[in-house]
CSV table of C-alpha atoms and ligand atoms in Angstrom, one decimal:
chain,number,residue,atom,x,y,z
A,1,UNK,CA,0.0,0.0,0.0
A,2,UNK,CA,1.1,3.6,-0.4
A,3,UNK,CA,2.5,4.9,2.4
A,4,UNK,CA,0.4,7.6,4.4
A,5,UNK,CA,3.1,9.4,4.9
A,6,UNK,CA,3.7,11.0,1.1
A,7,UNK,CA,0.1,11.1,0.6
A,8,UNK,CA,0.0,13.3,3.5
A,9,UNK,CA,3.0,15.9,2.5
A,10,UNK,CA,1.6,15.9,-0.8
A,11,UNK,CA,-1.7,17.1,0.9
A,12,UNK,CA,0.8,19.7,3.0
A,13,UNK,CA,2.3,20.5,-0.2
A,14,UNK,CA,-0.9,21.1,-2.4
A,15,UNK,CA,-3.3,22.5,-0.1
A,16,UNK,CA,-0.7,24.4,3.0
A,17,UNK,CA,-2.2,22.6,5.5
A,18,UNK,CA,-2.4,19.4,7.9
A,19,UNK,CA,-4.7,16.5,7.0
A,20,UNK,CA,-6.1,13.9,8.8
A,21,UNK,CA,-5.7,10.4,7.2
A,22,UNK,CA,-8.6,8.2,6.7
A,23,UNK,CA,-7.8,4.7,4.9
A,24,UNK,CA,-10.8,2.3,3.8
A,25,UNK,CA,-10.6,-1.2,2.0
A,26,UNK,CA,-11.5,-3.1,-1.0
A,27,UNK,CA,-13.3,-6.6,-0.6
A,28,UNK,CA,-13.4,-10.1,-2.1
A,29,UNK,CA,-16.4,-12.1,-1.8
A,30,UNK,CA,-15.6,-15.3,-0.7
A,31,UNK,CA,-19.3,-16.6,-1.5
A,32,UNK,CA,-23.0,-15.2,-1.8
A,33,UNK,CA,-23.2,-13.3,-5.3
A,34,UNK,CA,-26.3,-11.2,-6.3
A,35,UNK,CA,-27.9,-12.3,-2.6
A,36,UNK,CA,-27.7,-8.6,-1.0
A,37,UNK,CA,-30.1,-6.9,-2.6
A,38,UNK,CA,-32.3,-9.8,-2.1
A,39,UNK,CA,-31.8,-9.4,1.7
A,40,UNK,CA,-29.7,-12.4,2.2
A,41,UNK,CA,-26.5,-13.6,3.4
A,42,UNK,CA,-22.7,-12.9,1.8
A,43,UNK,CA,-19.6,-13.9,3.3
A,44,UNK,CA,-16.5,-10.8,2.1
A,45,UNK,CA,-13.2,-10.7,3.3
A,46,UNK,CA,-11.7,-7.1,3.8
A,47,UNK,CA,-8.4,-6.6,1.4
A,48,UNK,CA,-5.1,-5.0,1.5
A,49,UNK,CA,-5.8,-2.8,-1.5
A,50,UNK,CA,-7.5,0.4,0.0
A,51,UNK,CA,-8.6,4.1,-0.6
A,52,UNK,CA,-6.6,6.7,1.2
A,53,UNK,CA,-8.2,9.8,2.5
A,54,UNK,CA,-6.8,13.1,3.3
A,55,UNK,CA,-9.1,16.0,4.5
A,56,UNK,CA,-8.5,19.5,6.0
A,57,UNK,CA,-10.7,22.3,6.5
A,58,UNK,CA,-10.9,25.2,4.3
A,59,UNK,CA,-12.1,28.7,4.7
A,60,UNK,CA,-13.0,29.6,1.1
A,61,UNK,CA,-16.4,27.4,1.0
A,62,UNK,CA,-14.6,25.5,-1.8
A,63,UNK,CA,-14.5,21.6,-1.8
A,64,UNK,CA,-11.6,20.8,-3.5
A,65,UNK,CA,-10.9,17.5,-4.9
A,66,UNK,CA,-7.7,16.3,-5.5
A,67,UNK,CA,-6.8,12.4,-7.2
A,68,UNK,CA,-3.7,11.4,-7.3
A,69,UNK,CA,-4.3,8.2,-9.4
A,70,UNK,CA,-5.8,11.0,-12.1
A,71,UNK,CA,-3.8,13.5,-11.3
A,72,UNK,CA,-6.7,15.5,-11.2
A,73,UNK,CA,-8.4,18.8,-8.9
A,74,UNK,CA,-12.0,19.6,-9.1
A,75,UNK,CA,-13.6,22.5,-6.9
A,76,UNK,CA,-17.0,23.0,-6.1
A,77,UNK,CA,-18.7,25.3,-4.1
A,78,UNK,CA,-19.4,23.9,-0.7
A,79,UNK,CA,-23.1,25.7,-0.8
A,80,UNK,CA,-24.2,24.3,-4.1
A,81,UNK,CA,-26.1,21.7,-4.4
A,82,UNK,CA,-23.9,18.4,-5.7
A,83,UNK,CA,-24.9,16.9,-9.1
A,84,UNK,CA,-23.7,13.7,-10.7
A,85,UNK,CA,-21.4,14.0,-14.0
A,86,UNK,CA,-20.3,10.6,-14.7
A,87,UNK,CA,-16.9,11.4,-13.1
A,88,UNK,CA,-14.7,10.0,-10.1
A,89,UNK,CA,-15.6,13.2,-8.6
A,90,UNK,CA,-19.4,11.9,-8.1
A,91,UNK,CA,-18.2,9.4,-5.6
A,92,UNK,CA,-17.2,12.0,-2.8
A,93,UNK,CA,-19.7,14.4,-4.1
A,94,UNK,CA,-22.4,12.0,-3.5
A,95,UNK,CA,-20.9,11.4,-0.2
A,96,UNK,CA,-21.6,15.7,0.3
A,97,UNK,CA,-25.2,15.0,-1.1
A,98,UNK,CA,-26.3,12.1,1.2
A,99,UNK,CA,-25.0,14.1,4.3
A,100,UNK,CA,-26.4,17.0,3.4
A,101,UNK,CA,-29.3,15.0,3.2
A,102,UNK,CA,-29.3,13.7,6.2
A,103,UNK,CA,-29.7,17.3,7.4
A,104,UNK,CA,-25.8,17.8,8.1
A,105,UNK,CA,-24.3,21.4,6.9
A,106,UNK,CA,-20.7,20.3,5.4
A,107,UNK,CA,-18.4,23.2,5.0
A,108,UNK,CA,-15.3,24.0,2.4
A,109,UNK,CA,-12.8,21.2,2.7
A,110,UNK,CA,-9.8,20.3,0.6
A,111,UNK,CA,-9.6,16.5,0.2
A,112,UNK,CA,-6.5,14.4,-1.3
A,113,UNK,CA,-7.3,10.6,-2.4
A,114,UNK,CA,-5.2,8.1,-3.3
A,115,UNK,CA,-6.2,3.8,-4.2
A,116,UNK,CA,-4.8,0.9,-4.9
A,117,UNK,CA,-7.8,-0.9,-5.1
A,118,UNK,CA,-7.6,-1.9,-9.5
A,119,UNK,CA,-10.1,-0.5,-10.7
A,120,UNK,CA,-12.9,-1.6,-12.7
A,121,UNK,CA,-12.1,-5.6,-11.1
A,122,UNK,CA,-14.6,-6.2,-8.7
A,123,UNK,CA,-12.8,-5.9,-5.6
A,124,UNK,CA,-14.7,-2.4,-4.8
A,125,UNK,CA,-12.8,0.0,-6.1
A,126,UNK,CA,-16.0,2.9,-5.8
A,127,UNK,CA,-17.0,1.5,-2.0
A,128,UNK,CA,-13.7,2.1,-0.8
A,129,UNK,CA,-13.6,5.6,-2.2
A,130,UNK,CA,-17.1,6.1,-0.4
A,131,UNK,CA,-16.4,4.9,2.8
A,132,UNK,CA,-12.7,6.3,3.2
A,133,UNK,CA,-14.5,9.9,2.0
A,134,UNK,CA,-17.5,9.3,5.1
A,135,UNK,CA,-15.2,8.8,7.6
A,136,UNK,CA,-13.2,11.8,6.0
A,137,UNK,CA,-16.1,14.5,6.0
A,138,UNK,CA,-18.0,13.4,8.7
A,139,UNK,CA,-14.4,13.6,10.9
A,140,UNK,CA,-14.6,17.0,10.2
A,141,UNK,CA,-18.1,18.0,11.0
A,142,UNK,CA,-18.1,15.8,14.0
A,143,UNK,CA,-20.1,13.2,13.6
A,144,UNK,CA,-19.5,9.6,14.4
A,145,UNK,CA,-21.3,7.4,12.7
A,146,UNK,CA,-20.9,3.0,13.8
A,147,UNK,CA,-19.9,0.9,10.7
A,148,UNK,CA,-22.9,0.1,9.7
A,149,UNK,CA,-24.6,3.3,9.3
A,150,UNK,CA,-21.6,4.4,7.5
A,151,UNK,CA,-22.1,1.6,5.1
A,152,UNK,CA,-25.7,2.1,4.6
A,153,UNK,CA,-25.1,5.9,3.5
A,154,UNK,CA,-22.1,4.4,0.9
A,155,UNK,CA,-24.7,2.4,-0.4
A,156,UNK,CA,-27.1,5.5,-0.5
A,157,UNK,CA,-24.4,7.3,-2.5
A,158,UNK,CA,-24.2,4.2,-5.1
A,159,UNK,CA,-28.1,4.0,-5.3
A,160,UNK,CA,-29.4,7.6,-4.7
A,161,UNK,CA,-26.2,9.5,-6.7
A,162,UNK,CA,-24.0,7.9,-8.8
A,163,UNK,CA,-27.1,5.3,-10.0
A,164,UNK,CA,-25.6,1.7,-9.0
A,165,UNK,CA,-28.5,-0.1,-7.9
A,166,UNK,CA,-26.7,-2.1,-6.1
A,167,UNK,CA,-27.2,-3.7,-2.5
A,168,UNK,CA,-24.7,-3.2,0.7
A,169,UNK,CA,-22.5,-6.0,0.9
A,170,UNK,CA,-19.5,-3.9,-0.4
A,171,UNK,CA,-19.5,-1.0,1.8
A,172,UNK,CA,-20.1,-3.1,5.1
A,173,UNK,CA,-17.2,-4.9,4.4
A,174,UNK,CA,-15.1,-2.2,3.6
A,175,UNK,CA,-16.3,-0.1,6.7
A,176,UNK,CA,-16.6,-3.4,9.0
A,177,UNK,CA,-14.1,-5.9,8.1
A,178,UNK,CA,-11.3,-7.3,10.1
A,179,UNK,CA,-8.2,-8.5,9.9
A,180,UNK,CA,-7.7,-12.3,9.4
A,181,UNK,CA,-11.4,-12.8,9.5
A,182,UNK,CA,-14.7,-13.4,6.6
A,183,UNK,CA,-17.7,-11.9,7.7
A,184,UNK,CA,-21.0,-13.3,7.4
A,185,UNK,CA,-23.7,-11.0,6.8
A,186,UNK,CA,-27.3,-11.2,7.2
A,187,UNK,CA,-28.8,-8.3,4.4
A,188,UNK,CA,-31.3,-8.3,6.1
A,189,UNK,CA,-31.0,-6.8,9.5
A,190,UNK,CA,-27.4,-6.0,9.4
A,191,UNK,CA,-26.2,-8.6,11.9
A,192,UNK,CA,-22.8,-10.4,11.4
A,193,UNK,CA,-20.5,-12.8,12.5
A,194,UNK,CA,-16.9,-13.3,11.9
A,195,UNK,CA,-15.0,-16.6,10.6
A,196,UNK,CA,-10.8,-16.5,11.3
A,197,UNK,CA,-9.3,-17.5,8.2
A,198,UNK,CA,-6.9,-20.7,8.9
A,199,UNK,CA,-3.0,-19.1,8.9
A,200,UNK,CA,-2.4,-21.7,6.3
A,201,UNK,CA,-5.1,-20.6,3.5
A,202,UNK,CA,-3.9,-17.7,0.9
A,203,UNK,CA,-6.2,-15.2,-0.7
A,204,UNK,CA,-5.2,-15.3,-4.6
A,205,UNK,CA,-7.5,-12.9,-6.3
A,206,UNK,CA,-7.1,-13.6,-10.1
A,207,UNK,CA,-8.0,-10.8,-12.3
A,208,UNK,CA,-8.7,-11.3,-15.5
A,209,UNK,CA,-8.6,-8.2,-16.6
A,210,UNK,CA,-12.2,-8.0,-18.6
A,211,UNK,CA,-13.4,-4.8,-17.4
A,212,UNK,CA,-16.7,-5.1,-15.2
A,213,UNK,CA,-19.3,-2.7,-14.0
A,214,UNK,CA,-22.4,-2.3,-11.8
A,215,UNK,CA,-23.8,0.6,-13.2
A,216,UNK,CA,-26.5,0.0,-15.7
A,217,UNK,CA,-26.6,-3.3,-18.2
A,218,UNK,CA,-26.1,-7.0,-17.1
A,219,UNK,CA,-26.2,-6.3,-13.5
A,220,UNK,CA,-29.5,-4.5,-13.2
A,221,UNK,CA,-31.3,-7.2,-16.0
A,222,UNK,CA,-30.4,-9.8,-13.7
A,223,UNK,CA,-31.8,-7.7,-10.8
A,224,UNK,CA,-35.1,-7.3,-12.4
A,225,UNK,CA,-35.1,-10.8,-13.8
A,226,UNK,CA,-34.8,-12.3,-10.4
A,227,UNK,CA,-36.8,-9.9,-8.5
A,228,UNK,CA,-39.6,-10.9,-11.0
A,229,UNK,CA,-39.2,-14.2,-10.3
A,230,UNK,CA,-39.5,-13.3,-6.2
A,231,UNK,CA,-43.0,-11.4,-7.5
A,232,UNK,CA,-44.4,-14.5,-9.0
A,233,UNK,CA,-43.7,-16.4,-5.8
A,234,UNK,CA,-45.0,-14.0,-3.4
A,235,UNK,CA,-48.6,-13.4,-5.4
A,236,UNK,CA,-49.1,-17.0,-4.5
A,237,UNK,CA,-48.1,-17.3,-1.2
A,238,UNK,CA,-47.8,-14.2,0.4
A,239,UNK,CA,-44.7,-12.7,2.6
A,240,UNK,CA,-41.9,-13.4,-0.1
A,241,UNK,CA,-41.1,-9.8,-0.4
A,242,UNK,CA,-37.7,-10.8,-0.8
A,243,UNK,CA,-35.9,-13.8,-2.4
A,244,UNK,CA,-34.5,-14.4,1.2
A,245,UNK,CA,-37.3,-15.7,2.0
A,246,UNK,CA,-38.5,-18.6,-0.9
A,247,UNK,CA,-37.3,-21.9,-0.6
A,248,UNK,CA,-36.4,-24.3,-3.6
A,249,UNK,CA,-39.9,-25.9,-3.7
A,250,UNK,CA,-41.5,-22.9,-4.2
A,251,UNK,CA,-39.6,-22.3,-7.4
A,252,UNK,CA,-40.2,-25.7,-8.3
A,253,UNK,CA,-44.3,-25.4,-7.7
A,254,UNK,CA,-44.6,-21.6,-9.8
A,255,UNK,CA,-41.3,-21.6,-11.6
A,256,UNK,CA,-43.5,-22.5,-15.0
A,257,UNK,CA,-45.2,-19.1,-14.7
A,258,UNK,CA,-41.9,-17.5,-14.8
A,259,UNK,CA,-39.7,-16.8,-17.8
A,260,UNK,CA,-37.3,-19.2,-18.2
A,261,UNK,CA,-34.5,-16.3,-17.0
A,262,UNK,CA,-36.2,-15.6,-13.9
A,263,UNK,CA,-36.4,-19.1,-13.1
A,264,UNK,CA,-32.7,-19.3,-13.1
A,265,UNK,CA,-31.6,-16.3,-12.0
A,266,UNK,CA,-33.9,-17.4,-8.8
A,267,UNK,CA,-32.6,-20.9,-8.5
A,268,UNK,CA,-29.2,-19.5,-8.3
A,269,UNK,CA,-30.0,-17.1,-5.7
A,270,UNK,CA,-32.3,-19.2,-3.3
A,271,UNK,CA,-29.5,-21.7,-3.7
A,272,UNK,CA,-26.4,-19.4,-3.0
A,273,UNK,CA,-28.0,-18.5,0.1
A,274,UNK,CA,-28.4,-21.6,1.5
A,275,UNK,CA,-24.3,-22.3,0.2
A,276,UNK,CA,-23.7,-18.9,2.1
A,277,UNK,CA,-24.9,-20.1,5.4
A,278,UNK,CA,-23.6,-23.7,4.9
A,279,UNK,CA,-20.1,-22.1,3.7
A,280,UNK,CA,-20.3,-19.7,7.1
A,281,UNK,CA,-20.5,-22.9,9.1
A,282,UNK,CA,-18.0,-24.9,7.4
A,283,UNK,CA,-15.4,-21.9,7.6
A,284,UNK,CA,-16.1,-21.6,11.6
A,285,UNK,CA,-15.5,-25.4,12.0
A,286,UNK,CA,-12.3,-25.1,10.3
A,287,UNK,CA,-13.6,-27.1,7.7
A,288,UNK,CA,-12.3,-25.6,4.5
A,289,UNK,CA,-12.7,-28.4,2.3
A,290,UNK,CA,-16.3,-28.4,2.5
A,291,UNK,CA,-16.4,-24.1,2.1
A,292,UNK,CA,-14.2,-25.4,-1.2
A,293,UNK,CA,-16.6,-28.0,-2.4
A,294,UNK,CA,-19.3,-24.8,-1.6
A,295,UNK,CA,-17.4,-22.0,-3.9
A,296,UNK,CA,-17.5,-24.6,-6.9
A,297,UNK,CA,-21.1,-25.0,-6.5
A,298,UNK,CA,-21.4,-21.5,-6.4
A,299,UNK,CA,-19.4,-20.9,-9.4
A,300,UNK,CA,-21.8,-23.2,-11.4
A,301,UNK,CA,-24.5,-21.5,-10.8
A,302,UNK,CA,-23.1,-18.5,-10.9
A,303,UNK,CA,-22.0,-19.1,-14.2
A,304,UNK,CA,-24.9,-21.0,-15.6
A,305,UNK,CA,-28.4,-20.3,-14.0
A,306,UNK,CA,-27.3,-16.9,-13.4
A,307,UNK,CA,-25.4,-16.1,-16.4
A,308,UNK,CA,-23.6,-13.6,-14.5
A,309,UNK,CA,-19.4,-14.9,-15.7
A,310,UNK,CA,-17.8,-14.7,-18.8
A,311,UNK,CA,-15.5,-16.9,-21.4
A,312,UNK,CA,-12.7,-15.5,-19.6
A,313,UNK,CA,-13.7,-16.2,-16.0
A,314,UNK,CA,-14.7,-19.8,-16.2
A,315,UNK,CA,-11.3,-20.1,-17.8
A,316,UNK,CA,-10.0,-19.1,-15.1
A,317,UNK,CA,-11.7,-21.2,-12.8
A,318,UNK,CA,-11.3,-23.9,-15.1
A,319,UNK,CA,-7.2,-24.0,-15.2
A,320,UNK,CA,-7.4,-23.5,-11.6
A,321,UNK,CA,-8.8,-26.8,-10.8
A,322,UNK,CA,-5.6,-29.6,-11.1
A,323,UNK,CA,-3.6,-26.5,-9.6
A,324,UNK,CA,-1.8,-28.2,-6.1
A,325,UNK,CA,-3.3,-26.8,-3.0
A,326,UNK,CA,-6.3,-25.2,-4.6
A,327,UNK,CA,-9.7,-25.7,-1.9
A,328,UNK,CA,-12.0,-23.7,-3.8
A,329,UNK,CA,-12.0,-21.1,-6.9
A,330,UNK,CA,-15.4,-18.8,-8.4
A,331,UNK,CA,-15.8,-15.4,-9.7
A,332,UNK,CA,-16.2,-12.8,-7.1
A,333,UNK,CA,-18.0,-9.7,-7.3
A,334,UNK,CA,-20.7,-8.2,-9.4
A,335,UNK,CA,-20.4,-10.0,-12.5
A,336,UNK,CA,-19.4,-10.0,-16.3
A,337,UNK,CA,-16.2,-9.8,-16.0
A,338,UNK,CA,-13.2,-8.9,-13.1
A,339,UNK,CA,-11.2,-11.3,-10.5
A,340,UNK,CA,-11.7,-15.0,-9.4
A,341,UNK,CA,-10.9,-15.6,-5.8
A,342,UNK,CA,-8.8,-18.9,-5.2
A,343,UNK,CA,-8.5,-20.6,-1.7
A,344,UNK,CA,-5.1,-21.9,-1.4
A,345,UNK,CA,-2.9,-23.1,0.9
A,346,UNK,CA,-0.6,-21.1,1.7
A,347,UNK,CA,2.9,-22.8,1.1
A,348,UNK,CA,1.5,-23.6,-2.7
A,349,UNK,CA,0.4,-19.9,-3.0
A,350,UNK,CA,3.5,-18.3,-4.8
A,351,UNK,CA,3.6,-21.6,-7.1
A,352,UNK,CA,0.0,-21.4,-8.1
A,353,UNK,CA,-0.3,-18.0,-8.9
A,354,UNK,CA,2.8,-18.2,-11.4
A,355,UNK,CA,1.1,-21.6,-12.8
A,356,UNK,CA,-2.3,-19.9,-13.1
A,357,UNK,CA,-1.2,-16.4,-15.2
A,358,UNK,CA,1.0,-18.9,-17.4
A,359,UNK,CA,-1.7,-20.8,-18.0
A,360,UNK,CA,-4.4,-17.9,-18.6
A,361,UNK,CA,-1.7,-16.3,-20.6
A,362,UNK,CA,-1.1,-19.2,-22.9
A,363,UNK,CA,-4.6,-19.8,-23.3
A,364,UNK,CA,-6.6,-16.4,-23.6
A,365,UNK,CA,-3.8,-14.3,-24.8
A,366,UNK,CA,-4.5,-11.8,-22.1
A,367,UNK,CA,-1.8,-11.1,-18.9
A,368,UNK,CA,-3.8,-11.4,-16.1
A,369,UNK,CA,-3.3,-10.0,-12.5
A,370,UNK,CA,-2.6,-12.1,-9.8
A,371,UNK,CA,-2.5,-11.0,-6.4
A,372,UNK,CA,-1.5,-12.9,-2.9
A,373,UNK,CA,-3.5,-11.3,-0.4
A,374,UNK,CA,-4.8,-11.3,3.1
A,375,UNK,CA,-8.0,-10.4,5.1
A,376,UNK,CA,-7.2,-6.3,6.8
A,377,UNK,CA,-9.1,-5.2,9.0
A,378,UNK,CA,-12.0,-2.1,7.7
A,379,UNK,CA,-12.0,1.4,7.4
A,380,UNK,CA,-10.3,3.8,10.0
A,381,UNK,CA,-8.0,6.8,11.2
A,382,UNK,CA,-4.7,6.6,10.3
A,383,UNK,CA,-3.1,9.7,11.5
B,1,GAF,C1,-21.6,-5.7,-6.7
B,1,GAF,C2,-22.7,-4.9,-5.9
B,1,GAF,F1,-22.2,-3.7,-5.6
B,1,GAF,C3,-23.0,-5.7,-4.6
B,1,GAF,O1,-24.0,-5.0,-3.9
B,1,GAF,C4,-23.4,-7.1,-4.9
B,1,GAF,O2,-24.7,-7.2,-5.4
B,1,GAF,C5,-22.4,-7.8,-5.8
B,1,GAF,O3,-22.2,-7.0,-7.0
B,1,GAF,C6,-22.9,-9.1,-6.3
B,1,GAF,O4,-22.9,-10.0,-5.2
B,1,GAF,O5,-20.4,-5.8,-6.0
């Protein structure tokens, strides 16, 4: 990770003045894809790829932006009312619009960020940036918000700003996660509990480098198709507002009045909840060859009833499988594209993540990213 320390004299440098340093992470999803939204469970892990935030107070009524990784400044007037322009910038600005919002006045600040979280993979690029800005700008009006609030107002910015539909299961990782530890969350009421990862199992995150995205196309189709799916069920029985809460039978008993889309898309996510739950269990037993025999599971249906991989990601998972010490290997993340996330132990780590880009390399033509890394704990102060 960058060090804190140049990101804050660059701040002193820009801006004449002393920040405090916020840092948040990006997440891997171990298992439980396209479940949040339908108020169900996921199981992230925390990453050491993060945003870095740097705010101090100005006394111009300007918010100035600056990016490192663009190399870019944008001022706005703090008084003006924040508008979305399809632009990094929204991201913080958003985070300005939900507070005000919530009936906070936020005042001229200058604010430098920096990320190492790749972006456009999966891994939560855009909830890092959120959270690590919350904790920023609501530092310096002096609020203290608990984790997850913070990471229902990220989502706010996501749904209500920058127009990601998405659900929540990004930004209470990256502003609850904790070192060495998967977190099991319950969508629907927020409640969680934490797994320790065994010393001897390695994170390898395997990007493939196909660009993916939540905003608009593949991932809100699937959202509607499965959503009319849970609207079929719940006209016949009643209290199904949610997927979270239809079983496998009912799919089978009013599945032929669905499309035959919605069906799947369903089947894979009353199914990957029930993995989710069964994979939390396994992990906190220690049992990691079952939560290995659940991520394949979950990267067939993934990949099949919920069409939500690609060519390049079942590739991934494919060459993955004869690999020595693999436990378990599926696409994480919204979708369409990004990083697989490998279970390995860790003495075969460094060995399987050279096999695996040789072998991607040789057979898709593309140089993929590979990354060893470990579960960090959420976002906080730094300095
Ligand atoms: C993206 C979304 F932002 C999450 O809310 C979640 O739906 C995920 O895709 C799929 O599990 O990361």
């Amino acid at each position: 990770m960058h060090d804190p320390e140049t990101l804050r004299s660059q701040h002193r440098a820009r801006f004449h003045a002393d920040p405090v340093l916020f840092v948040a992470p990006g997440r891997v999803n171990l298992i439980g894809e396209h479940t949040d939204y339908a108020e169900g469970f996921v199981m992230p892990v925390a990453i050491n790829f993060a945003t870095l935030a740097a705010i101090s107070p100005r006394s111009d009524g300007k918010i100035v932006l600056y990016a490192e990784n663009y190399g870019e400044e944008k001022t706005f007037s703090a008084d003006a009312t924040p508008v979305a322009s399809k632009h990094w910038s929204d991201y913080p600005m958003g985070v300005v619009s939900i507070l005000k919002g919530e009936g906070h006045t936020v005042p001229g600040f200058s604010l430098s960020l920096w990320g190492d979280v790749p972006l456009g993979s999966g891994l939560s690029s855009s909830a890092a940036l959120e959270i690590a800005t919350l904790l920023a700008v609501t530092s310096l009006i002096g609020v203290e918000y608990p984790g997850p609030v913070l990471a229902r107002l990220g989502q706010r910015v996501e749904n209500e700003f920058v127009g990601a539909n998405c659900g929540i299961m990004d930004q209470f990782i990256s502003a609850n996660g904790k070192e060495n530890h998967a977190l099991l969350l319950d969508c629907r009421d927020l409640s969680y509990r934490l797994a320790p990862i065994p010393a001897n199992v390695a994170l390898v995150i395997a990007n493939t480098m196909v660009k993916h995205s939540i905003v608009g196309g593949d991932y809100k189709t699937r959202r509607a198709e499965s959503e009319a799916a849970c609207a079929i069920i719940n006209s016949h029985r009643g209290s199904v507002p949610f997927l979270r809460d239809a079983t496998l039978e009912d799919l089978e008993k009013w599945g032929h009045e669905m499309t035959p889309k919605s069906y799947l898309r369903a089947k894979h996510v009353i199914s990957e909840n029930m993995r989710t739950v069964a994979a939390s269990e396994a992990l906190l037993r220690g049992d990691i060859k079952k939560l290995g025999q659940l991520m394949a599971e979950a990267h067939r249906s993934y990949s099949e009833d919920f069409e939500g991989s690609c060519m390049e990601a079942d590739t991934m998972v494919e060459l993955a499988q004869d690999l020595p010490g693999l436990i378990g290997a599926r696409l994480t993340g919204g979708g369409f594209g990004g990083c697989t996330i490998n279970l390995v132990e860790q003495s075969q780590a460094e060995a399987f993540a050279k096999e695996l880009a040789s072998r991607y390399a040789a057979r898709t033509g593309i140089e993929p990213e590979i990354h060893i890394c470990h579960a960090s704990d959420g976002a906080h102060r730094i300095g």
